[in-house]
PDB file of N, CA and C in Angstrom:
ATOM      1  N   TYR F   1       0.831  -1.173   0.000  1.00  0.00           N
ATOM      2  CA  TYR F   1       0.000   0.000   0.000  1.00  0.00           C
ATOM      3  C   TYR F   1       0.878   1.240   0.000  1.00  0.00           C
ATOM      4  N   GLY F   2       0.478   2.261  -0.697  1.00  0.00           N
ATOM      5  CA  GLY F   2       1.173   3.527  -0.673  1.00  0.00           C
ATOM      6  C   GLY F   2       0.468   4.476   0.280  1.00  0.00           C
ATOM      7  N   VAL F   3       1.228   5.174   1.096  1.00  0.00           N
ATOM      8  CA  VAL F   3       0.665   6.094   2.087  1.00  0.00           C
ATOM      9  C   VAL F   3       1.302   7.468   1.893  1.00  0.00           C
ATOM     10  N   GLU F   4       0.463   8.486   1.842  1.00  0.00           N
ATOM     11  CA  GLU F   4       0.934   9.861   1.791  1.00  0.00           C
ATOM     12  C   GLU F   4       0.356  10.590   2.995  1.00  0.00           C
ATOM     13  N   VAL F   5       1.190  11.314   3.732  1.00  0.00           N
ATOM     14  CA  VAL F   5       0.770  11.992   4.946  1.00  0.00           C
ATOM     15  C   VAL F   5       0.332  13.418   4.622  1.00  0.00           C
ATOM     16  N   PHE F   6      -0.860  13.769   5.125  1.00  0.00           N
ATOM     17  CA  PHE F   6      -1.407  15.113   4.946  1.00  0.00           C
ATOM     18  C   PHE F   6      -1.574  15.786   6.300  1.00  0.00           C
ATOM     19  N   ASN F   7      -1.462  17.106   6.317  1.00  0.00           N
ATOM     20  CA  ASN F   7      -1.713  17.912   7.512  1.00  0.00           C
ATOM     21  C   ASN F   7      -2.585  19.085   7.076  1.00  0.00           C
ATOM     22  N   ASN F   8      -3.771  19.193   7.654  1.00  0.00           N
ATOM     23  CA  ASN F   8      -4.717  20.253   7.265  1.00  0.00           C
ATOM     24  C   ASN F   8      -4.975  20.247   5.762  1.00  0.00           C
ATOM     25  N   ASN F   9      -5.216  19.056   5.224  1.00  0.00           N
ATOM     26  CA  ASN F   9      -5.510  18.859   3.795  1.00  0.00           C
ATOM     27  C   ASN F   9      -4.365  19.262   2.864  1.00  0.00           C
ATOM     28  N   GLN F  10      -3.163  19.407   3.395  1.00  0.00           N
ATOM     29  CA  GLN F  10      -1.987  19.733   2.585  1.00  0.00           C
ATOM     30  C   GLN F  10      -0.988  18.578   2.687  1.00  0.00           C
ATOM     31  N   SER F  11      -0.457  18.188   1.558  1.00  0.00           N
ATOM     32  CA  SER F  11       0.551  17.130   1.569  1.00  0.00           C
ATOM     33  C   SER F  11       1.792  17.601   2.320  1.00  0.00           C
ATOM     34  N   THR F  12       2.322  16.726   3.174  1.00  0.00           N
ATOM     35  CA  THR F  12       3.557  17.044   3.896  1.00  0.00           C
ATOM     36  C   THR F  12       4.785  16.633   3.095  1.00  0.00           C
ATOM     37  N   GLY F  13       4.576  15.894   2.008  1.00  0.00           N
ATOM     38  CA  GLY F  13       5.695  15.368   1.239  1.00  0.00           C
ATOM     39  C   GLY F  13       6.214  14.050   1.794  1.00  0.00           C
ATOM     40  N   ILE F  14       5.619  13.583   2.887  1.00  0.00           N
ATOM     41  CA  ILE F  14       6.012  12.306   3.484  1.00  0.00           C
ATOM     42  C   ILE F  14       5.219  11.199   2.798  1.00  0.00           C
ATOM     43  N   ILE F  15       5.947  10.303   2.165  1.00  0.00           N
ATOM     44  CA  ILE F  15       5.349   9.183   1.450  1.00  0.00           C
ATOM     45  C   ILE F  15       6.109   7.920   1.831  1.00  0.00           C
ATOM     46  N   PHE F  16       5.374   6.838   2.062  1.00  0.00           N
ATOM     47  CA  PHE F  16       6.007   5.552   2.353  1.00  0.00           C
ATOM     48  C   PHE F  16       5.084   4.425   1.915  1.00  0.00           C
ATOM     49  N   LYS F  17       5.628   3.231   1.886  1.00  0.00           N
ATOM     50  CA  LYS F  17       4.862   2.040   1.524  1.00  0.00           C
ATOM     51  C   LYS F  17       4.688   1.155   2.749  1.00  0.00           C
ATOM     52  N   VAL F  18       3.597   0.396   2.748  1.00  0.00           N
ATOM     53  CA  VAL F  18       3.335  -0.594   3.788  1.00  0.00           C
ATOM     54  C   VAL F  18       3.111  -1.927   3.092  1.00  0.00           C
ATOM     55  N   GLN F  19       3.834  -2.955   3.514  1.00  0.00           N
ATOM     56  CA  GLN F  19       3.691  -4.300   2.964  1.00  0.00           C
ATOM     57  C   GLN F  19       3.214  -5.208   4.089  1.00  0.00           C
ATOM     58  N   LEU F  20       2.077  -5.864   3.905  1.00  0.00           N
ATOM     59  CA  LEU F  20       1.545  -6.779   4.909  1.00  0.00           C
ATOM     60  C   LEU F  20       1.964  -8.201   4.566  1.00  0.00           C
ATOM     61  N   LYS F  21       2.594  -8.863   5.522  1.00  0.00           N
ATOM     62  CA  LYS F  21       3.020 -10.257   5.351  1.00  0.00           C
ATOM     63  C   LYS F  21       2.282 -11.108   6.372  1.00  0.00           C
ATOM     64  N   GLY F  22       1.724 -12.212   5.943  1.00  0.00           N
ATOM     65  CA  GLY F  22       1.018 -13.111   6.845  1.00  0.00           C
ATOM     66  C   GLY F  22       1.827 -14.362   7.122  1.00  0.00           C
ATOM     67  N   THR F  23       1.614 -14.918   8.285  1.00  0.00           N
ATOM     68  CA  THR F  23       2.270 -16.167   8.651  1.00  0.00           C
ATOM     69  C   THR F  23       1.349 -16.948   9.571  1.00  0.00           C
ATOM     70  N   GLU F  24       1.451 -18.258   9.535  1.00  0.00           N
ATOM     71  CA  GLU F  24       0.634 -19.102  10.412  1.00  0.00           C
ATOM     72  C   GLU F  24       1.151 -19.102  11.839  1.00  0.00           C
ATOM     73  N   GLU F  25       2.466 -19.005  11.981  1.00  0.00           N
ATOM     74  CA  GLU F  25       3.040 -19.037  13.324  1.00  0.00           C
ATOM     75  C   GLU F  25       4.290 -18.178  13.350  1.00  0.00           C
ATOM     76  N   LEU F  26       4.266 -17.150  14.171  1.00  0.00           N
ATOM     77  CA  LEU F  26       5.401 -16.258  14.319  1.00  0.00           C
ATOM     78  C   LEU F  26       6.405 -16.896  15.269  1.00  0.00           C
ATOM     79  N   LYS F  27       7.670 -16.950  14.861  1.00  0.00           N
ATOM     80  CA  LYS F  27       8.703 -17.545  15.696  1.00  0.00           C
ATOM     81  C   LYS F  27       9.209 -16.500  16.686  1.00  0.00           C
ATOM     82  N   ILE F  28       8.867 -16.682  17.968  1.00  0.00           N
ATOM     83  CA  ILE F  28       9.302 -15.780  19.023  1.00  0.00           C
ATOM     84  C   ILE F  28      10.668 -16.260  19.521  1.00  0.00           C
ATOM     85  N   LEU F  29      11.613 -15.346  19.661  1.00  0.00           N
ATOM     86  CA  LEU F  29      12.951 -15.707  20.118  1.00  0.00           C
ATOM     87  C   LEU F  29      12.960 -15.959  21.624  1.00  0.00           C
ATOM     88  N   LYS F  30      14.042 -16.543  22.116  1.00  0.00           N
ATOM     89  CA  LYS F  30      14.125 -16.974  23.514  1.00  0.00           C
ATOM     90  C   LYS F  30      13.876 -15.858  24.522  1.00  0.00           C
ATOM     91  N   ASP F  31      14.274 -14.619  24.201  1.00  0.00           N
ATOM     92  CA  ASP F  31      14.078 -13.528  25.163  1.00  0.00           C
ATOM     93  C   ASP F  31      12.614 -13.106  25.265  1.00  0.00           C
ATOM     94  N   GLY F  32      11.766 -13.600  24.371  1.00  0.00           N
ATOM     95  CA  GLY F  32      10.345 -13.311  24.408  1.00  0.00           C
ATOM     96  C   GLY F  32       9.976 -11.916  23.952  1.00  0.00           C
ATOM     97  N   LYS F  33      10.965 -11.124  23.549  1.00  0.00           N
ATOM     98  CA  LYS F  33      10.723  -9.733  23.160  1.00  0.00           C
ATOM     99  C   LYS F  33      10.887  -9.499  21.671  1.00  0.00           C
ATOM    100  N   ARG F  34      11.503 -10.448  20.999  1.00  0.00           N
ATOM    101  CA  ARG F  34      11.767 -10.301  19.568  1.00  0.00           C
ATOM    102  C   ARG F  34      11.229 -11.509  18.832  1.00  0.00           C
ATOM    103  N   PHE F  35      11.117 -11.365  17.513  1.00  0.00           N
ATOM    104  CA  PHE F  35      10.655 -12.476  16.698  1.00  0.00           C
ATOM    105  C   PHE F  35      11.546 -12.612  15.475  1.00  0.00           C
ATOM    106  N   SER F  36      11.389 -13.721  14.790  1.00  0.00           N
ATOM    107  CA  SER F  36      12.130 -13.986  13.567  1.00  0.00           C
ATOM    108  C   SER F  36      11.129 -14.240  12.445  1.00  0.00           C
ATOM    109  N   TYR F  37      11.392 -13.635  11.289  1.00  0.00           N
ATOM    110  CA  TYR F  37      10.544 -13.840  10.120  1.00  0.00           C
ATOM    111  C   TYR F  37      11.453 -13.892   8.902  1.00  0.00           C
ATOM    112  N   SER F  38      11.278 -14.887   8.067  1.00  0.00           N
ATOM    113  CA  SER F  38      12.133 -15.058   6.882  1.00  0.00           C
ATOM    114  C   SER F  38      11.525 -14.362   5.671  1.00  0.00           C
ATOM    115  N   PHE F  39      12.375 -13.640   4.954  1.00  0.00           N
ATOM    116  CA  PHE F  39      11.990 -13.003   3.709  1.00  0.00           C
ATOM    117  C   PHE F  39      12.729 -13.685   2.569  1.00  0.00           C
ATOM    118  N   ALA F  40      12.080 -13.772   1.424  1.00  0.00           N
ATOM    119  CA  ALA F  40      12.770 -14.270   0.234  1.00  0.00           C
ATOM    120  C   ALA F  40      13.859 -13.257  -0.118  1.00  0.00           C
ATOM    121  N   VAL F  41      15.018 -13.744  -0.511  1.00  0.00           N
ATOM    122  CA  VAL F  41      16.129 -12.870  -0.877  1.00  0.00           C
ATOM    123  C   VAL F  41      15.706 -11.910  -1.981  1.00  0.00           C
ATOM    124  N   SER F  42      14.913 -12.380  -2.915  1.00  0.00           N
ATOM    125  CA  SER F  42      14.476 -11.511  -4.019  1.00  0.00           C
ATOM    126  C   SER F  42      13.637 -10.343  -3.504  1.00  0.00           C
ATOM    127  N   ASN F  43      12.815 -10.572  -2.477  1.00  0.00           N
ATOM    128  CA  ASN F  43      12.012  -9.485  -1.904  1.00  0.00           C
ATOM    129  C   ASN F  43      12.894  -8.446  -1.226  1.00  0.00           C
ATOM    130  N   VAL F  44      13.856  -8.899  -0.434  1.00  0.00           N
ATOM    131  CA  VAL F  44      14.742  -7.966   0.266  1.00  0.00           C
ATOM    132  C   VAL F  44      15.571  -7.182  -0.745  1.00  0.00           C
ATOM    133  N   LYS F  45      16.057  -7.873  -1.765  1.00  0.00           N
ATOM    134  CA  LYS F  45      16.829  -7.199  -2.800  1.00  0.00           C
ATOM    135  C   LYS F  45      15.986  -6.121  -3.485  1.00  0.00           C
ATOM    136  N   TYR F  46      14.746  -6.432  -3.777  1.00  0.00           N
ATOM    137  CA  TYR F  46      13.837  -5.447  -4.387  1.00  0.00           C
ATOM    138  C   TYR F  46      13.647  -4.251  -3.461  1.00  0.00           C
ATOM    139  N   TYR F  47      13.373  -4.502  -2.172  1.00  0.00           N
ATOM    140  CA  TYR F  47      13.183  -3.414  -1.212  1.00  0.00           C
ATOM    141  C   TYR F  47      14.403  -2.500  -1.166  1.00  0.00           C
ATOM    142  N   LEU F  48      15.575  -3.086  -1.158  1.00  0.00           N
ATOM    143  CA  LEU F  48      16.801  -2.315  -0.983  1.00  0.00           C
ATOM    144  C   LEU F  48      17.280  -1.624  -2.248  1.00  0.00           C
ATOM    145  N   GLU F  49      17.064  -2.246  -3.395  1.00  0.00           N
ATOM    146  CA  GLU F  49      17.646  -1.721  -4.626  1.00  0.00           C
ATOM    147  C   GLU F  49      16.661  -0.976  -5.534  1.00  0.00           C
ATOM    148  N   GLU F  50      15.396  -1.304  -5.468  1.00  0.00           N
ATOM    149  CA  GLU F  50      14.445  -0.740  -6.416  1.00  0.00           C
ATOM    150  C   GLU F  50      13.502   0.301  -5.817  1.00  0.00           C
ATOM    151  N   VAL F  51      13.159   0.133  -4.568  1.00  0.00           N
ATOM    152  CA  VAL F  51      12.173   1.024  -3.963  1.00  0.00           C
ATOM    153  C   VAL F  51      12.858   2.310  -3.504  1.00  0.00           C
ATOM    154  N   GLN F  52      12.304   3.424  -3.881  1.00  0.00           N
ATOM    155  CA  GLN F  52      12.918   4.721  -3.625  1.00  0.00           C
ATOM    156  C   GLN F  52      12.449   5.375  -2.325  1.00  0.00           C
ATOM    157  N   ILE F  53      11.474   4.790  -1.654  1.00  0.00           N
ATOM    158  CA  ILE F  53      10.922   5.375  -0.431  1.00  0.00           C
ATOM    159  C   ILE F  53      10.910   4.324   0.677  1.00  0.00           C
ATOM    160  N   PRO F  54      10.765   4.745   1.947  1.00  0.00           N
ATOM    161  CA  PRO F  54      10.750   3.768   3.049  1.00  0.00           C
ATOM    162  C   PRO F  54       9.603   2.764   2.913  1.00  0.00           C
ATOM    163  N   ILE F  55       9.856   1.563   3.400  1.00  0.00           N
ATOM    164  CA  ILE F  55       8.846   0.506   3.431  1.00  0.00           C
ATOM    165  C   ILE F  55       8.731   0.016   4.870  1.00  0.00           C
ATOM    166  N   PHE F  56       7.514  -0.075   5.351  1.00  0.00           N
ATOM    167  CA  PHE F  56       7.252  -0.676   6.650  1.00  0.00           C
ATOM    168  C   PHE F  56       6.568  -2.004   6.392  1.00  0.00           C
ATOM    169  N   VAL F  57       7.184  -3.083   6.851  1.00  0.00           N
ATOM    170  CA  VAL F  57       6.630  -4.416   6.655  1.00  0.00           C
ATOM    171  C   VAL F  57       5.957  -4.823   7.959  1.00  0.00           C
ATOM    172  N   ILE F  58       4.671  -5.124   7.870  1.00  0.00           N
ATOM    173  CA  ILE F  58       3.902  -5.521   9.043  1.00  0.00           C
ATOM    174  C   ILE F  58       3.650  -7.014   8.958  1.00  0.00           C
ATOM    175  N   ILE F  59       4.016  -7.711  10.033  1.00  0.00           N
ATOM    176  CA  ILE F  59       3.838  -9.159  10.087  1.00  0.00           C
ATOM    177  C   ILE F  59       2.533  -9.456  10.819  1.00  0.00           C
ATOM    178  N   ASP F  60       1.639 -10.209  10.181  1.00  0.00           N
ATOM    179  CA  ASP F  60       0.365 -10.590  10.773  1.00  0.00           C
ATOM    180  C   ASP F  60       0.384 -12.093  10.998  1.00  0.00           C
ATOM    181  N   GLU F  61       0.184 -12.492  12.233  1.00  0.00           N
ATOM    182  CA  GLU F  61       0.215 -13.912  12.576  1.00  0.00           C
ATOM    183  C   GLU F  61      -1.126 -14.586  12.310  1.00  0.00           C
ATOM    184  N   ASN F  62      -1.954 -13.957  11.499  1.00  0.00           N
ATOM    185  CA  ASN F  62      -3.261 -14.486  11.112  1.00  0.00           C
ATOM    186  C   ASN F  62      -4.220 -14.665  12.281  1.00  0.00           C
ATOM    187  N   ILE F  63      -3.960 -13.988  13.373  1.00  0.00           N
ATOM    188  CA  ILE F  63      -4.905 -13.958  14.491  1.00  0.00           C
ATOM    189  C   ILE F  63      -5.054 -12.509  14.939  1.00  0.00           C
ATOM    190  N   GLY F  64      -4.913 -11.609  14.004  1.00  0.00           N
ATOM    191  CA  GLY F  64      -4.953 -10.180  14.299  1.00  0.00           C
ATOM    192  C   GLY F  64      -3.534  -9.651  14.283  1.00  0.00           C
ATOM    193  N   LEU F  65      -3.399  -8.383  14.059  1.00  0.00           N
ATOM    194  CA  LEU F  65      -2.067  -7.799  13.964  1.00  0.00           C
ATOM    195  C   LEU F  65      -1.414  -7.792  15.328  1.00  0.00           C
ATOM    196  N   LYS F  66      -0.458  -8.696  15.534  1.00  0.00           N
ATOM    197  CA  LYS F  66       0.300  -8.684  16.778  1.00  0.00           C
ATOM    198  C   LYS F  66       1.784  -8.727  16.490  1.00  0.00           C
ATOM    199  N   GLY F  67       2.115  -8.507  15.238  1.00  0.00           N
ATOM    200  CA  GLY F  67       3.522  -8.495  14.843  1.00  0.00           C
ATOM    201  C   GLY F  67       4.170  -7.162  15.136  1.00  0.00           C
ATOM    202  N   ALA F  68       5.178  -6.834  14.382  1.00  0.00           N
ATOM    203  CA  ALA F  68       5.902  -5.579  14.547  1.00  0.00           C
ATOM    204  C   ALA F  68       6.305  -5.090  13.168  1.00  0.00           C
ATOM    205  N   CYS F  69       6.957  -3.976  13.087  1.00  0.00           N
ATOM    206  CA  CYS F  69       7.339  -3.392  11.807  1.00  0.00           C
ATOM    207  C   CYS F  69       8.824  -3.574  11.536  1.00  0.00           C
ATOM    208  N   PHE F  70       9.129  -3.735  10.277  1.00  0.00           N
ATOM    209  CA  PHE F  70      10.511  -3.826   9.825  1.00  0.00           C
ATOM    210  C   PHE F  70      10.674  -2.756   8.758  1.00  0.00           C
ATOM    211  N   ALA F  71      11.552  -1.828   8.973  1.00  0.00           N
ATOM    212  CA  ALA F  71      11.736  -0.741   8.005  1.00  0.00           C
ATOM    213  C   ALA F  71      12.922  -1.055   7.115  1.00  0.00           C
ATOM    214  N   ALA F  72      12.697  -0.991   5.814  1.00  0.00           N
ATOM    215  CA  ALA F  72      13.784  -1.193   4.856  1.00  0.00           C
ATOM    216  C   ALA F  72      13.825   0.011   3.940  1.00  0.00           C
ATOM    217  N   MET F  73      14.967   0.637   3.833  1.00  0.00           N
ATOM    218  CA  MET F  73      15.104   1.798   2.967  1.00  0.00           C
ATOM    219  C   MET F  73      16.168   1.512   1.919  1.00  0.00           C
ATOM    220  N   LYS F  74      16.020   2.184   0.785  1.00  0.00           N
ATOM    221  CA  LYS F  74      16.975   2.001  -0.310  1.00  0.00           C
ATOM    222  C   LYS F  74      18.393   2.253   0.171  1.00  0.00           C
ATOM    223  N   LYS F  75      19.315   1.430  -0.293  1.00  0.00           N
ATOM    224  CA  LYS F  75      20.739   1.569  -0.039  1.00  0.00           C
ATOM    225  C   LYS F  75      21.169   1.111   1.352  1.00  0.00           C
ATOM    226  N   ILE F  76      20.311   0.432   2.088  1.00  0.00           N
ATOM    227  CA  ILE F  76      20.753  -0.124   3.378  1.00  0.00           C
ATOM    228  C   ILE F  76      21.653  -1.313   3.053  1.00  0.00           C
ATOM    229  N   ARG F  77      22.759  -1.365   3.680  1.00  0.00           N
ATOM    230  CA  ARG F  77      23.739  -2.427   3.413  1.00  0.00           C
ATOM    231  C   ARG F  77      23.955  -3.287   4.639  1.00  0.00           C
ATOM    232  N   GLY F  78      24.611  -4.409   4.458  1.00  0.00           N
ATOM    233  CA  GLY F  78      25.047  -5.251   5.576  1.00  0.00           C
ATOM    234  C   GLY F  78      23.954  -6.084   6.215  1.00  0.00           C
ATOM    235  N   LEU F  79      23.144  -6.740   5.417  1.00  0.00           N
ATOM    236  CA  LEU F  79      22.108  -7.607   6.013  1.00  0.00           C
ATOM    237  C   LEU F  79      22.713  -8.767   6.743  1.00  0.00           C
TER     238      LEU F  79
END
C-alpha cells in the first residue's frame, strides 16, 4: 500500500509504503521480546535496490495484527 501523509488537507511530502506479510506461526525468540521472520532474498533485494521510499513491513500472525514493523530503505547495506 502507498501512504501519503497530509496535515490540514496539505501534503507534507512524506510518502512511504506498507507491505503486509502473513504467517501461520510467528517464531518468538528466547528472550520473548523479539521475533524472527524469513523473507525471500528476491524481496529484500527489491526493497533495498528498487524502492525509492521507506517501506514498513507488518507481520500478521493471522490472528490479528500482533507483529511488529521492519523498516527497509533504499541503499541499506550489511544484512
